[in-house]
PDB file of C-alpha atoms and ligand atoms in Angstrom:
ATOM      1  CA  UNK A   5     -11.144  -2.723   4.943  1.00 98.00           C
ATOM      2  CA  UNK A   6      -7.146  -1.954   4.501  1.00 98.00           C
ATOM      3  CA  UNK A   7      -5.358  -5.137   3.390  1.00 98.00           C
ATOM      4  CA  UNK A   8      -1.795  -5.821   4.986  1.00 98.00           C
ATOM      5  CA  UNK A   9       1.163  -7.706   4.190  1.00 99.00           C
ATOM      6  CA  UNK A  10       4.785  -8.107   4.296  1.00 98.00           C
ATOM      7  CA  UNK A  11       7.804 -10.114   3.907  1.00 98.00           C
ATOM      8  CA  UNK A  12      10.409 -10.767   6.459  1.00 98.00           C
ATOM      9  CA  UNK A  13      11.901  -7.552   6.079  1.00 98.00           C
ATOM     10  CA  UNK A  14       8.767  -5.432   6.684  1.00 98.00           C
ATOM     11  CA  UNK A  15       7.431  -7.966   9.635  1.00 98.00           C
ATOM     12  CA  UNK A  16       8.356  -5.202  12.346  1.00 98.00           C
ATOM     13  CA  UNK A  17       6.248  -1.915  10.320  1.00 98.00           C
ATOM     14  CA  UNK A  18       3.736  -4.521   9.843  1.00 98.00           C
ATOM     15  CA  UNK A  19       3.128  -4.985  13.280  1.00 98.00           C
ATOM     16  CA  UNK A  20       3.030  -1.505  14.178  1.00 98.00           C
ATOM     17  CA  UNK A  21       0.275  -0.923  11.189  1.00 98.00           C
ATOM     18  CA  UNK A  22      -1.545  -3.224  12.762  1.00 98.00           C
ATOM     19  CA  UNK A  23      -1.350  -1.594  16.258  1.00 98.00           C
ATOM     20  CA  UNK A  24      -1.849   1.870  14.454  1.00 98.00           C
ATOM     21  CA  UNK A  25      -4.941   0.925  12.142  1.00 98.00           C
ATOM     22  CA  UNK A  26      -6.282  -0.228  15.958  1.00 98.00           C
ATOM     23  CA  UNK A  27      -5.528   2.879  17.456  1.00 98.00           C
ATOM     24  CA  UNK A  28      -7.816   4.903  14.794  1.00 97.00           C
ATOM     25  CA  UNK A  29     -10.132   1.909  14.561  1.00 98.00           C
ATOM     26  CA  UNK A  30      -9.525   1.257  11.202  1.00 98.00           C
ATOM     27  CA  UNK A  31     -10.499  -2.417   9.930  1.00 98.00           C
ATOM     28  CA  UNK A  32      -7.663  -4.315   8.377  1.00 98.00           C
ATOM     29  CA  UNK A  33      -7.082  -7.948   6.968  1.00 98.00           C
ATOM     30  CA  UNK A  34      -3.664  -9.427   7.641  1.00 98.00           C
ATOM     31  CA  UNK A  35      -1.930 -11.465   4.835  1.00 98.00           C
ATOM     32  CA  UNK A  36       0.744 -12.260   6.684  1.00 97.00           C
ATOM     33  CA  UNK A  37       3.835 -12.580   7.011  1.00 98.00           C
ATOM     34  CA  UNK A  38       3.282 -14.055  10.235  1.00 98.00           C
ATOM     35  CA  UNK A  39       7.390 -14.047  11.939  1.00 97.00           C
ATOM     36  CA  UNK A  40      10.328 -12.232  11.194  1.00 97.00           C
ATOM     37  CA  UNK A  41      11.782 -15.855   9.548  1.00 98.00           C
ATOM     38  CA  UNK A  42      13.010 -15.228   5.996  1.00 98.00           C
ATOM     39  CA  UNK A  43      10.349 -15.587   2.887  1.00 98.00           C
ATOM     40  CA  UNK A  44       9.444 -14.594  -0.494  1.00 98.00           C
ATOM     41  CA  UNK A  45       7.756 -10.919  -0.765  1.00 98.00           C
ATOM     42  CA  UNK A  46       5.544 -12.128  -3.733  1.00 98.00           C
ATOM     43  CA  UNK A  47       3.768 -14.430  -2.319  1.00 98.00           C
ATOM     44  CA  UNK A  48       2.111 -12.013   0.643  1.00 98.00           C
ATOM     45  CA  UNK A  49       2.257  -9.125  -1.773  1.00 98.00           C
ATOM     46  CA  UNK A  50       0.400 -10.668  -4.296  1.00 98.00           C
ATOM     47  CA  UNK A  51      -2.380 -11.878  -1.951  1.00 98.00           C
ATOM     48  CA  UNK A  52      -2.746  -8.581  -0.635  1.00 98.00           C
ATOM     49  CA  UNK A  53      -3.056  -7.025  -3.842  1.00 98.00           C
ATOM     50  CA  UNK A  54      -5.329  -9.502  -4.877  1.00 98.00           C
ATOM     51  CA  UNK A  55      -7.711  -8.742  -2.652  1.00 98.00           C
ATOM     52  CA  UNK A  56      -7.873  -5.095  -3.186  1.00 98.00           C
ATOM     53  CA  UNK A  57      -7.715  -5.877  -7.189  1.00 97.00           C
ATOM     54  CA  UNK A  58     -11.687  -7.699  -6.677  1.00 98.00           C
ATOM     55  CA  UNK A  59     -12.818  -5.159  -4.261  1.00 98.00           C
ATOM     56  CA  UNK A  60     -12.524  -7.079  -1.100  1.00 98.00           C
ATOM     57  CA  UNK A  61     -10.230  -4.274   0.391  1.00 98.00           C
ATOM     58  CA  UNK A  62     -10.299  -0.580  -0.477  1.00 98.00           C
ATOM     59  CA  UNK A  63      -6.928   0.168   0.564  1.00 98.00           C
ATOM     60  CA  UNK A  64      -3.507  -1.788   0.839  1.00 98.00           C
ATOM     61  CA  UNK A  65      -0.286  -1.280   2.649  1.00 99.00           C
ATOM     62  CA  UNK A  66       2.512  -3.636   1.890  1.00 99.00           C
ATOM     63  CA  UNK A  67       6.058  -3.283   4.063  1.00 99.00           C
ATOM     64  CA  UNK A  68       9.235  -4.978   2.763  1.00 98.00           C
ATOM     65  CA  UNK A  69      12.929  -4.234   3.129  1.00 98.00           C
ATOM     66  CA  UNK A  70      12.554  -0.907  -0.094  1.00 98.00           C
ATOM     67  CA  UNK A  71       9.241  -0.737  -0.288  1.00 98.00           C
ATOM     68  CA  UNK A  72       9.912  -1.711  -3.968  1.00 98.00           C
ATOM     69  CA  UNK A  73       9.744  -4.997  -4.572  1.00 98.00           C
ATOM     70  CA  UNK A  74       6.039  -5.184  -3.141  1.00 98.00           C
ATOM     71  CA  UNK A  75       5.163  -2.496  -5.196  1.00 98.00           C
ATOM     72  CA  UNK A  76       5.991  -4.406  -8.589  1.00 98.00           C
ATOM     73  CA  UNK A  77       4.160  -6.953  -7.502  1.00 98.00           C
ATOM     74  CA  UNK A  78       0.994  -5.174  -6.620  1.00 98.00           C
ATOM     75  CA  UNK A  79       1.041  -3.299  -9.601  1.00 97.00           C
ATOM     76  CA  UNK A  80       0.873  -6.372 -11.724  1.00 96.00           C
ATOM     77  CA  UNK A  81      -2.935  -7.132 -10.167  1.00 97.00           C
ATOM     78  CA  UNK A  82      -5.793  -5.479 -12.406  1.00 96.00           C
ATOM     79  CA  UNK A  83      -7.260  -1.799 -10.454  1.00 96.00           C
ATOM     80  CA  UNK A  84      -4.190  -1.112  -8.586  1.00 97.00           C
ATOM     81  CA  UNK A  85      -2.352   1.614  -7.942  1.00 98.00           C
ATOM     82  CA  UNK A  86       0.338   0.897  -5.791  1.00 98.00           C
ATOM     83  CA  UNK A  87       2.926   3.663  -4.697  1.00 98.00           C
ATOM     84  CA  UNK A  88       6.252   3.095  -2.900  1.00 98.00           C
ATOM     85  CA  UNK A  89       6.968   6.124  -1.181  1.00 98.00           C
ATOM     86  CA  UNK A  90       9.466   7.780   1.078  1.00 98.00           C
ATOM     87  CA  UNK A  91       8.164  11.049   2.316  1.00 98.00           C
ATOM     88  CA  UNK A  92       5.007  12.436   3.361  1.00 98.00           C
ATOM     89  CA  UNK A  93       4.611  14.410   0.339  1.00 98.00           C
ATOM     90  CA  UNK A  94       5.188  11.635  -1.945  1.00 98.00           C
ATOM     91  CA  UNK A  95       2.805   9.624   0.055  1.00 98.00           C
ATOM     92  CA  UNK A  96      -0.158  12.238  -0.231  1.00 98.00           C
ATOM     93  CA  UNK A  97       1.101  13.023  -3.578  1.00 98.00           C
ATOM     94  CA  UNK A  98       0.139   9.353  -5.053  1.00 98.00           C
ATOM     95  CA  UNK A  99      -3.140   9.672  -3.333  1.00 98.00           C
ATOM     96  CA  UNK A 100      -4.185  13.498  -5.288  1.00 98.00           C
ATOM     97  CA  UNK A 101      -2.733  13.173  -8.568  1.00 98.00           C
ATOM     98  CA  UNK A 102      -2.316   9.443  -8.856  1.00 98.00           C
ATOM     99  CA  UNK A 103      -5.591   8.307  -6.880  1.00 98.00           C
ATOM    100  CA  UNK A 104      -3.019   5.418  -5.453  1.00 98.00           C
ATOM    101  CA  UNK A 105      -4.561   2.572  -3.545  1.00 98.00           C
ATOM    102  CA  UNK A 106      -1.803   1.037  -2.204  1.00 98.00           C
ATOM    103  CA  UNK A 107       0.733   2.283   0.139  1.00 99.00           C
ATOM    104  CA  UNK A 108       4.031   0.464  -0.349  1.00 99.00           C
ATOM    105  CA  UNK A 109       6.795   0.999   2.622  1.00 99.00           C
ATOM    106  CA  UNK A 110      10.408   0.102   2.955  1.00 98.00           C
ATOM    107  CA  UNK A 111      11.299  -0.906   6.326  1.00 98.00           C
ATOM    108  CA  UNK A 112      15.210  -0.756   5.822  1.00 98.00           C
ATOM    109  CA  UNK A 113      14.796   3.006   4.372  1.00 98.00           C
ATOM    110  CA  UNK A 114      12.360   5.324   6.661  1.00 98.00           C
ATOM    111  CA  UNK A 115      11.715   5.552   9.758  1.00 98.00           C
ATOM    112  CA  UNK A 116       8.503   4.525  11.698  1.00 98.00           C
ATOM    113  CA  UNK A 117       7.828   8.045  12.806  1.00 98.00           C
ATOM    114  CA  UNK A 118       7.686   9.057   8.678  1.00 98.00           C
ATOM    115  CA  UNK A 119       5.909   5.324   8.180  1.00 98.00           C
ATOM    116  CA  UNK A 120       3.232   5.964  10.099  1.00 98.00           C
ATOM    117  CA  UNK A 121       2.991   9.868   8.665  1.00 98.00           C
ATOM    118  CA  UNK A 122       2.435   8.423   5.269  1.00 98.00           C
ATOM    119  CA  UNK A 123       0.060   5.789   6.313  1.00 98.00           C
ATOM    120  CA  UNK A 124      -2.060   8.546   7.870  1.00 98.00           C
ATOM    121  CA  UNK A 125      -1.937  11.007   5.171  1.00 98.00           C
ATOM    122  CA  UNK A 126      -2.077   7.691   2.839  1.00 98.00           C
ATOM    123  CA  UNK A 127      -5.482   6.960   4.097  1.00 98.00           C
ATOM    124  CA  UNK A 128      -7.139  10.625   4.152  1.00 98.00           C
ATOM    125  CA  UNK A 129      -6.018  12.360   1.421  1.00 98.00           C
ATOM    126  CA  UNK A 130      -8.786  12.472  -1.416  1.00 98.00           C
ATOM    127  CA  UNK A 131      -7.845  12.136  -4.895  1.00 98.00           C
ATOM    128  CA  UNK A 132      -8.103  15.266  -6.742  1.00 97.00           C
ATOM    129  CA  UNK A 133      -9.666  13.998  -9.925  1.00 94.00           C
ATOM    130  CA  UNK A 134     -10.114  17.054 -12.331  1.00 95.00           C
ATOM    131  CA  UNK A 135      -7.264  16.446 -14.849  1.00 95.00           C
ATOM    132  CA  UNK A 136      -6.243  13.680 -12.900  1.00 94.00           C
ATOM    133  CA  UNK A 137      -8.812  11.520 -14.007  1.00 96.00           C
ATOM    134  CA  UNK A 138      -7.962  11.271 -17.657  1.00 96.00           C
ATOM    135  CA  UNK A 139      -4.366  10.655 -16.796  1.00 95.00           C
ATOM    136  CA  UNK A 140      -5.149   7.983 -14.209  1.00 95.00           C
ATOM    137  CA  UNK A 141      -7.417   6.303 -16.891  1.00 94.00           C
ATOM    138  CA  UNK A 142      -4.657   6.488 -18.998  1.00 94.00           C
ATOM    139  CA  UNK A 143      -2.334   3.535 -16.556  1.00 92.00           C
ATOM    140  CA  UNK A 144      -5.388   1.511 -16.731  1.00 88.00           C
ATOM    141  CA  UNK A 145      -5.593   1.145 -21.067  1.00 84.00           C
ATOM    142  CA  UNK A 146      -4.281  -2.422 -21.296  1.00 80.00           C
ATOM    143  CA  UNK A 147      -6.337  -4.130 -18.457  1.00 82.00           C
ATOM    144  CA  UNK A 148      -9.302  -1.599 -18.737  1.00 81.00           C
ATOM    145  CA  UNK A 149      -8.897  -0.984 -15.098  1.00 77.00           C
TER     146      UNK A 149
HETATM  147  C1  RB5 B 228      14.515  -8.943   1.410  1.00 55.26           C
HETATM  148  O1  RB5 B 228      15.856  -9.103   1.764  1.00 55.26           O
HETATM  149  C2  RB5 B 228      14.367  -7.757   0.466  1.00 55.26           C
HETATM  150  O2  RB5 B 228      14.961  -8.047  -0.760  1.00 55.26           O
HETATM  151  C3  RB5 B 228      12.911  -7.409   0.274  1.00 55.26           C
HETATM  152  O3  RB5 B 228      12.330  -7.133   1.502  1.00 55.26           O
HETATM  153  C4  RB5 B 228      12.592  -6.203  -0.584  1.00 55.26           C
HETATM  154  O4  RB5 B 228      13.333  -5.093  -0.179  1.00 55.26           O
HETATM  155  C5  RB5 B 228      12.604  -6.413  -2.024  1.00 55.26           C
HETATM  156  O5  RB5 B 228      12.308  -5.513  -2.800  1.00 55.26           O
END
């Protein structure tokens, strides 16, 4: 189950995620934002992040206007691993060495064609582990996960 969410700013990629996630029949959970009308990015970030923090969802992707905002957030909740990226590489990149589990996306700075790239290399690219894992452990001291 991939969690989604954005604020106003990401409404539009969230839409297409939705249509894309359908297209590879891919189960997702929508947190809303549910119009393009102006709101908070916390609120549907953290609620999206929430649920992949217990385990509800395996993966998130978040959309707002950078991609960054949402990506503090998420990285507040215990377990995650949220990654704003920009490029393909940096998108399978967090998933190898950084075994990220959320995708974060900035509408306002790359284009769907490179959005929905990431979210496919996002979602099957395997984390390398190996020396990975100690590192990986290593973000994870203070909360124990
Ligand atoms: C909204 O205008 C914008 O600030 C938000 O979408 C995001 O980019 C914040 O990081």
């Amino acid at each position: 189950m991939i969690a989604i969410a954005s604020d106003h700013a990401g409404f539009q990629y969230k839409e297409k995620t939705k249509s894309l996630l359908s297209e590879l029949k891919l189960e997702f959970k929508d947190f809303g934002t549910h119009s393009a009308d102006s709101v908070d990015y916390p609120d549907f970030a953290h609620a999206a992040s929430e649920a992949v923090s217990k385990d509800e969802c395996e993966w998130g992707i978040i959309v707002c206007g950078t991609g960054i905002g949402v990506s503090i957030v998420a990285n507040k909740h215990k377990g995650v691993r949220a990654a704003a990226c920009e490029s393909v590489t940096a998108a399978s990149l967090s998933r190898k060495h950084n075994n990220a589990n959320i995708l974060c996306i900035g509408e306002r700075l790359v284009g769907w064609g490179v959005a929905e790239d990431m979210i496919k290399t996002f979602l099957t690219t395997n984390f390398e582990a190996g020396r990975h894992t100690r590192r990986v452990e290593k973000i994870h001291l203070l909360t124990g996960r």
